[in-house]
Amino acid sequence: MLARWYDQLAGVVRQTRPVTFSRRSLPLWMIALIVFGVLTILGITIGLLVHFLVVESRIYYYSGSFKVLNITYNKNYEKETSPENNHLSKILETKMSDAFEASNIYRQYINSQVIKLVPENNNVIAHIWLMFKAPRAMKRNTKSKIENILYQMLRKNSDFITTDPKSLTLMEISKVAAEKIINTLCGRRARTSATYDKVKGGSSAQEGEWPWQASLKKNGKHYCGASLISERYLVTAAHCFKMTKNPKNYTVSFGTRVSPPYMLHYVQEIIIHENYFYGKHRNDIAIIKLTEKVSFKNDVHRVCLPEATQIFPPGDGVVVTGWGALSYNGEYPVLLQKAPLGIIATNICNAKEAYNGLVEDEMLCAGYLEGNIDACQGDSGGPLVHPNNRNIWYLAGIVSWGLECGKPNKPGVYMRVTSYRSWIASKTGI
Ligand code: ARG
């Protein structure tokens, strides 16, 4: 069957094709098709290459340093939460962002920060961290432009500070290295996401938005909030240990989902304020020491502790976060909730129709006198945070008490962290 078919086919071929093969040119349509095909492939290749190299932007990170001259030596510059450090860093950050925003690469500029100040004789070395986006083909060009802009910026001396342009160093660093730098600092976020800047009356948090927030679990069940203040320590409320203070009963987890627990840690020691008495609100603060260090990542790292002298003025915006009830006696969320609040002056909070003198100096009221937005049951021990003028987040309060949740004239009451700053230092060395 197969052989016959082959014979027939061979006959057809013999009939239609001359015995001698003369080189006949291909039909026109076929040439056109081939040319078209080749051109298409070429076009797509060039298009992709152009897109990849010129159109599509990548994010580049840089770290560098420069010298600030004539700064009277003060050890406090080294301390990341000191007013001296913050003041000088803010001036330098404003100088940098002004320079980049006025430059011809303002569209590539994303972020610039001072990450460390190192005093040296009568000078300070400022370590900087930069984030830019640029097409691959412009990578080298972008770096030299950045260097140039910084150099020009350092040449111009403002009223208060003199900077040395010759001291400028700049190098590209990997994304991993760049994020690691941010994650070891307190109160910062590795991603500067637009979705960020925005409990009862709250909304779900984004991943990595509140990386210091922890869930304190009793026998595996969420019980209280807590805030990570170093690799080994957290702060929380003392009343969270009312039932038992055996560390073996507690675990700590992170992330935005309360269950299943993410980055589960065990507790080595619970340090309750020695002048806290169950049933009373005074000194409602405790320290948790973990059995092992937490490895910092984008979505898990520490909040800044304010200095004892730092002031959080009434009216300032703060944020409370937690997995507490969505309303009094209401349901509990799976995703971390955030609620923007305002700081309320203690004398207003102590008014007759409010807490009638129950709020002490070591406490801080935050929320709204009209009610609605508030922390609630299960938020206790969690953070009330305040962003400073550089958008670095400080722990201003610890969720402690309130009459029910979100009631008019009954805002949340928090432990004032500044009042316990030296107590925290005495227990943790931080
Ligand atoms: N004590 C409560 C707890 O154990 C939280 C109190 C906060 N209440 C408030 N209305 N802000 O979780």
XYZ file of C-alpha atoms and ligand atoms in Angstrom:
442
model
C 0.000 0.000 0.000
C 2.739 2.384 0.945
C 4.979 1.341 -1.956
C 2.268 1.909 -4.535
C 1.562 5.312 -3.214
C 5.235 6.166 -3.423
C 5.373 4.960 -7.056
C 2.465 7.141 -7.977
C 4.058 10.125 -6.309
C 7.366 9.490 -8.080
C 5.522 9.461 -11.407
C 3.920 12.754 -10.701
C 7.252 14.267 -9.760
C 8.888 12.883 -12.909
C 6.125 14.276 -15.053
C 6.069 17.757 -13.622
C 9.764 18.315 -13.084
C 12.320 18.411 -15.905
C 15.201 15.970 -15.509
C 17.814 18.699 -15.482
C 17.336 21.198 -12.730
C 17.713 24.702 -14.028
C 18.046 27.372 -11.319
C 14.730 29.083 -11.568
C 14.312 32.242 -9.503
C 11.756 32.078 -6.695
C 8.338 33.531 -7.357
C 7.979 37.191 -6.457
C 5.438 36.588 -3.750
C 7.806 34.272 -1.973
C 10.631 36.813 -2.037
C 8.276 39.417 -0.690
C 7.210 37.036 2.055
C 10.802 36.277 3.059
C 11.783 39.949 3.055
C 8.703 40.754 5.072
C 9.494 37.990 7.566
C 13.086 39.075 8.009
C 12.072 42.704 8.431
C 9.443 41.763 11.001
C 11.918 39.773 13.080
C 14.471 42.574 12.801
C 11.856 45.145 13.777
C 10.706 43.183 16.792
C 14.295 42.624 17.916
C 15.172 46.303 17.592
C 11.913 47.270 19.254
C 12.519 44.983 22.197
C 16.104 46.164 22.511
C 15.059 49.809 22.453
C 12.323 49.130 24.977
C 14.674 47.211 27.232
C 17.560 49.681 27.065
C 15.952 53.049 26.521
C 12.282 53.013 27.468
C 11.927 50.645 30.394
C 13.386 52.015 33.609
C 15.166 50.086 36.308
C 15.685 51.237 39.859
C 19.241 52.010 40.893
C 20.511 52.520 44.429
C 23.574 54.434 45.505
C 25.369 54.992 48.739
C 27.901 57.680 49.350
C 29.258 60.247 51.734
C 30.492 63.796 52.070
C 31.985 66.000 54.731
C 30.161 68.757 56.593
C 32.697 71.249 57.929
C 32.779 73.356 61.064
C 30.427 71.377 63.226
C 31.304 71.579 66.885
C 31.924 68.073 68.055
C 28.950 66.547 69.750
C 28.670 62.848 70.393
C 24.892 63.064 69.912
C 25.291 63.382 66.143
C 26.084 59.697 66.090
C 22.826 58.731 67.769
C 20.147 58.084 65.179
C 17.253 59.446 67.281
C 18.955 62.540 68.745
C 17.651 66.045 67.942
C 21.147 66.977 66.718
C 21.237 64.099 64.242
C 17.709 64.766 63.062
C 18.264 68.507 62.669
C 21.427 68.217 60.567
C 20.079 65.246 58.576
C 16.944 67.223 57.724
C 18.987 70.188 56.452
C 21.129 67.916 54.289
C 18.146 65.923 53.007
C 16.347 69.137 52.024
C 19.497 70.328 50.236
C 19.690 67.050 48.325
C 16.043 66.817 47.336
C 16.023 70.497 46.287
C 19.108 69.907 44.142
C 17.720 66.780 42.459
C 14.275 68.259 41.926
C 15.734 71.341 40.254
C 18.030 69.263 38.037
C 17.457 67.871 34.552
C 17.100 64.365 36.011
C 14.251 65.322 38.334
C 12.079 62.713 36.655
C 14.519 59.940 37.538
C 14.840 61.019 41.158
C 12.912 58.928 43.697
C 14.417 59.320 47.146
C 17.480 60.541 49.028
C 18.227 60.107 52.714
C 20.938 60.731 55.248
C 21.457 57.370 56.908
C 24.274 58.066 59.326
C 26.354 60.924 60.703
C 29.860 60.186 61.859
C 31.619 62.945 63.841
C 35.280 63.463 63.027
C 37.270 66.241 64.744
C 35.248 69.352 64.039
C 33.556 67.829 61.039
C 30.791 65.353 60.420
C 30.766 62.770 57.652
C 27.257 62.337 56.294
C 26.457 58.925 54.813
C 23.776 59.141 52.166
C 21.433 56.710 50.394
C 19.867 57.441 47.017
C 17.221 55.858 44.839
C 16.775 56.676 41.144
C 15.078 55.138 38.153
C 16.727 55.116 34.767
C 16.697 53.149 31.513
C 19.534 50.601 31.346
C 21.310 52.465 28.553
C 21.469 55.582 30.739
C 22.925 53.871 33.789
C 26.450 55.320 33.591
C 25.161 58.661 32.445
C 22.775 58.841 35.397
C 25.491 58.114 37.936
C 27.762 60.842 36.603
C 24.843 63.282 36.534
C 24.039 62.480 40.167
C 27.680 63.014 41.100
C 27.697 66.312 39.296
C 24.521 67.564 40.953
C 25.804 66.595 44.398
C 29.179 68.187 43.697
C 27.540 71.481 42.682
C 25.270 71.281 45.720
C 28.213 70.796 48.080
C 29.994 73.817 46.570
C 27.125 76.119 47.432
C 27.264 76.926 51.101
C 24.134 77.878 52.943
C 23.963 80.105 56.025
C 24.603 77.426 58.578
C 26.674 74.731 57.004
C 29.733 74.429 54.855
C 30.233 71.266 52.904
C 33.319 69.946 51.186
C 32.668 69.003 47.530
C 36.035 67.240 47.227
C 35.015 64.770 49.918
C 32.123 63.367 47.850
C 32.045 59.629 47.249
C 29.297 57.728 45.431
C 28.837 54.125 44.402
C 26.060 51.992 43.043
C 24.817 49.324 45.434
C 22.504 46.371 44.888
C 18.844 46.433 45.829
C 19.538 43.861 48.544
C 22.308 45.987 50.053
C 20.176 49.131 49.799
C 17.218 47.528 51.568
C 19.474 46.070 54.226
C 20.736 49.550 55.101
C 17.185 50.846 55.554
C 16.028 47.760 57.465
C 18.731 48.067 60.112
C 17.718 51.673 60.829
C 14.723 52.407 63.058
C 11.329 53.656 61.968
C 11.888 53.617 58.197
C 10.295 51.730 55.377
C 12.288 50.053 52.631
C 9.720 50.833 49.969
C 8.511 54.347 49.427
C 5.113 53.297 48.220
C 2.274 55.658 47.383
C -0.221 53.091 48.664
C 1.132 53.654 52.183
C 0.300 57.212 53.044
C -2.961 56.731 54.336
C -9.087 48.984 64.953
C -12.293 50.680 64.861
C -12.791 52.964 61.959
C -9.480 51.862 60.444
C -8.444 50.184 57.231
C -6.205 47.268 56.252
C -2.466 47.887 56.296
C -0.116 47.233 53.373
C 2.726 44.734 53.671
C 5.767 46.374 55.206
C 3.856 49.490 56.195
C 4.158 48.884 59.974
C 7.103 46.480 60.138
C 7.571 46.873 63.925
C 4.060 45.626 64.702
C 4.004 42.247 66.426
C 1.235 39.943 67.573
C 1.693 38.613 71.091
C 0.016 35.221 71.231
C -1.092 33.354 74.333
C -1.189 29.611 73.715
C -1.068 30.315 69.973
C -3.967 32.752 69.941
C -3.598 36.510 69.300
C -3.875 38.266 72.633
C -2.128 41.647 72.449
C -0.085 43.885 70.194
C 3.621 44.679 70.729
C 6.331 46.791 69.059
C 9.767 45.622 67.983
C 12.422 48.005 69.359
C 15.561 45.926 68.627
C 16.525 42.471 67.340
C 15.716 40.879 70.704
C 13.260 43.207 72.515
C 9.669 44.352 72.184
C 7.543 46.652 74.303
C 3.940 45.906 75.158
C 1.390 46.549 77.905
C 1.778 45.026 81.394
C -1.908 44.094 81.579
C -1.367 41.576 78.759
C 0.210 39.252 81.343
C -2.675 39.295 83.755
C -3.427 35.570 83.444
C 0.095 34.203 83.367
C 3.578 35.600 83.048
C 5.222 32.327 82.165
C 7.220 33.031 78.959
C 6.438 29.480 77.733
C 2.779 30.444 77.254
C 3.611 33.210 74.787
C 4.837 33.538 71.213
C 5.409 36.548 68.997
C 4.737 36.845 65.256
C 4.989 39.576 62.613
C 3.633 40.535 59.187
C 0.162 41.703 58.245
C -1.740 38.417 58.704
C -2.265 37.399 62.289
C -2.648 33.746 61.324
C -0.994 31.571 60.309
C 1.835 33.187 62.321
C 4.585 34.691 60.176
C 8.143 34.687 61.590
C 7.185 32.965 64.818
C 9.430 33.692 67.797
C 9.565 32.363 71.340
C 9.744 34.407 74.508
C 12.664 34.099 76.896
C 11.713 36.691 79.468
C 8.837 38.995 80.383
C 9.745 42.149 82.312
C 6.710 43.858 83.825
C 7.039 47.363 85.256
C 7.714 46.929 88.962
C 5.127 49.571 89.861
C 2.324 48.176 87.750
C -0.584 46.699 89.687
C -3.229 44.559 88.019
C -6.530 46.365 87.796
C -4.832 49.797 87.753
C -3.821 51.708 84.612
C -0.621 53.284 85.931
C 2.728 51.991 84.497
C 0.991 49.635 82.076
C 4.225 48.736 80.294
C 6.275 45.555 79.860
C 9.280 44.327 77.913
C 9.451 41.035 76.027
C 12.836 39.455 75.434
C 12.885 36.864 72.646
C 14.848 33.611 72.749
C 16.424 34.437 69.395
C 17.221 37.514 67.339
C 14.716 38.614 64.715
C 16.369 38.913 61.314
C 15.258 42.248 59.938
C 13.628 42.311 56.517
C 11.508 44.733 54.540
C 8.384 43.780 56.455
C 9.956 43.152 59.887
C 12.166 45.730 61.579
C 12.257 48.093 64.526
C 10.520 51.358 65.370
C 12.429 54.348 66.818
C 12.194 55.093 70.518
C 11.824 58.811 71.245
C 14.222 60.542 73.599
C 12.730 61.329 77.001
C 12.695 65.042 76.078
C 10.830 64.649 72.783
C 7.460 66.387 72.682
C 4.408 65.083 70.843
C 2.188 68.153 70.586
C -1.622 67.943 70.823
C -3.179 68.024 67.387
C -0.320 66.131 65.736
C -1.283 63.163 63.605
C -0.424 59.684 64.863
C -1.372 56.163 63.767
C -2.492 53.220 65.871
C -2.236 49.721 64.421
C -3.381 46.297 65.550
C -5.455 43.164 65.123
C -7.899 44.223 67.828
C -11.687 44.075 67.595
C -13.314 46.136 64.830
C -15.897 47.350 67.350
C -16.570 46.853 71.048
C -17.451 43.153 71.467
C -17.165 42.927 67.693
C -15.258 40.765 65.235
C -11.499 40.421 64.959
C -9.720 41.034 61.636
C -7.157 38.707 60.040
C -5.311 41.583 58.381
C -3.538 44.283 60.392
C -5.621 47.452 60.711
C -4.422 51.059 60.883
C -6.292 54.085 62.163
C -5.140 57.708 61.890
C -5.633 59.618 65.140
C -4.889 63.038 66.595
C -3.072 63.628 69.879
C -5.438 65.123 72.472
C -4.137 67.439 75.204
C -4.215 65.800 78.640
C -6.263 68.605 80.204
C -8.943 68.188 77.532
C -8.866 64.419 77.993
C -9.299 64.933 81.730
C -12.386 67.123 81.342
C -15.419 66.102 83.380
C -17.349 64.721 80.392
C -14.216 62.851 79.222
C -12.049 60.931 81.706
C -12.534 63.298 84.620
C -8.950 63.356 85.894
C -8.066 59.695 85.319
C -5.390 60.497 82.751
C -1.963 60.913 84.337
C 1.123 62.695 83.040
C 2.685 59.373 81.996
C -0.323 58.720 79.757
C -1.279 60.179 76.394
C -4.734 60.506 74.838
C -5.218 60.050 71.105
C -8.287 59.832 68.925
C -11.341 62.020 68.413
C -13.700 63.485 71.003
C -16.555 62.815 68.575
C -15.670 59.113 68.721
C -15.724 56.400 66.022
C -12.046 55.911 65.241
C -10.187 54.214 68.088
C -8.161 51.239 69.206
C -10.144 48.416 70.829
C -9.879 45.099 72.685
C -6.894 43.121 71.401
C -4.964 46.207 70.326
C -3.457 46.584 73.802
C 0.306 46.691 73.982
C 0.486 47.730 70.332
C 2.101 50.842 68.868
C 0.872 54.401 68.554
C 3.392 55.915 66.158
C 4.272 59.465 65.129
C 6.139 60.372 61.914
C 8.805 63.057 62.374
C 9.585 65.743 59.790
C 11.756 63.234 57.875
C 8.983 60.624 57.868
C 10.813 58.452 60.376
C 8.374 56.716 62.726
C 8.654 57.004 66.509
C 6.832 55.029 69.173
C 4.815 57.704 70.980
C 2.421 55.478 72.911
C 1.464 51.949 73.917
C -2.217 50.991 73.631
C -3.466 50.716 77.230
C -7.075 51.555 78.055
C -10.281 53.379 77.156
C -13.971 53.182 77.966
C -15.311 50.684 75.411
C -14.203 51.736 71.900
C -14.877 54.777 69.758
C -17.372 56.339 72.146
C -17.737 60.155 72.090
C -15.550 61.846 74.707
C -13.808 58.551 75.452
C -10.666 58.468 73.301
C -7.981 55.808 73.681
C -5.424 56.237 76.429
C -1.827 55.192 75.808
C 1.278 54.866 77.942
C 3.499 57.857 77.087
C 6.749 56.249 75.883
C 8.886 59.336 76.632
C 7.991 58.953 80.330
C 9.317 55.394 80.286
C 12.356 55.989 78.107
C 14.871 55.537 80.911
C 12.967 52.549 82.329
C 13.190 50.873 78.897
C 16.914 51.668 78.737
C 17.468 50.242 82.223
C 15.889 46.911 81.200
C 17.239 46.524 77.674
C 20.289 48.752 77.296
C 18.578 50.392 74.298
N -7.410 47.210 77.108
C -7.720 46.836 75.785
C -6.981 45.555 75.414
O -6.678 44.792 76.279
C -7.489 47.908 74.780
C -7.921 49.215 75.249
C -7.890 50.238 74.228
N -9.191 50.795 74.195
C -9.533 51.896 73.589
N -10.752 52.274 73.586
N -8.616 52.592 72.956
O -6.773 45.247 74.253
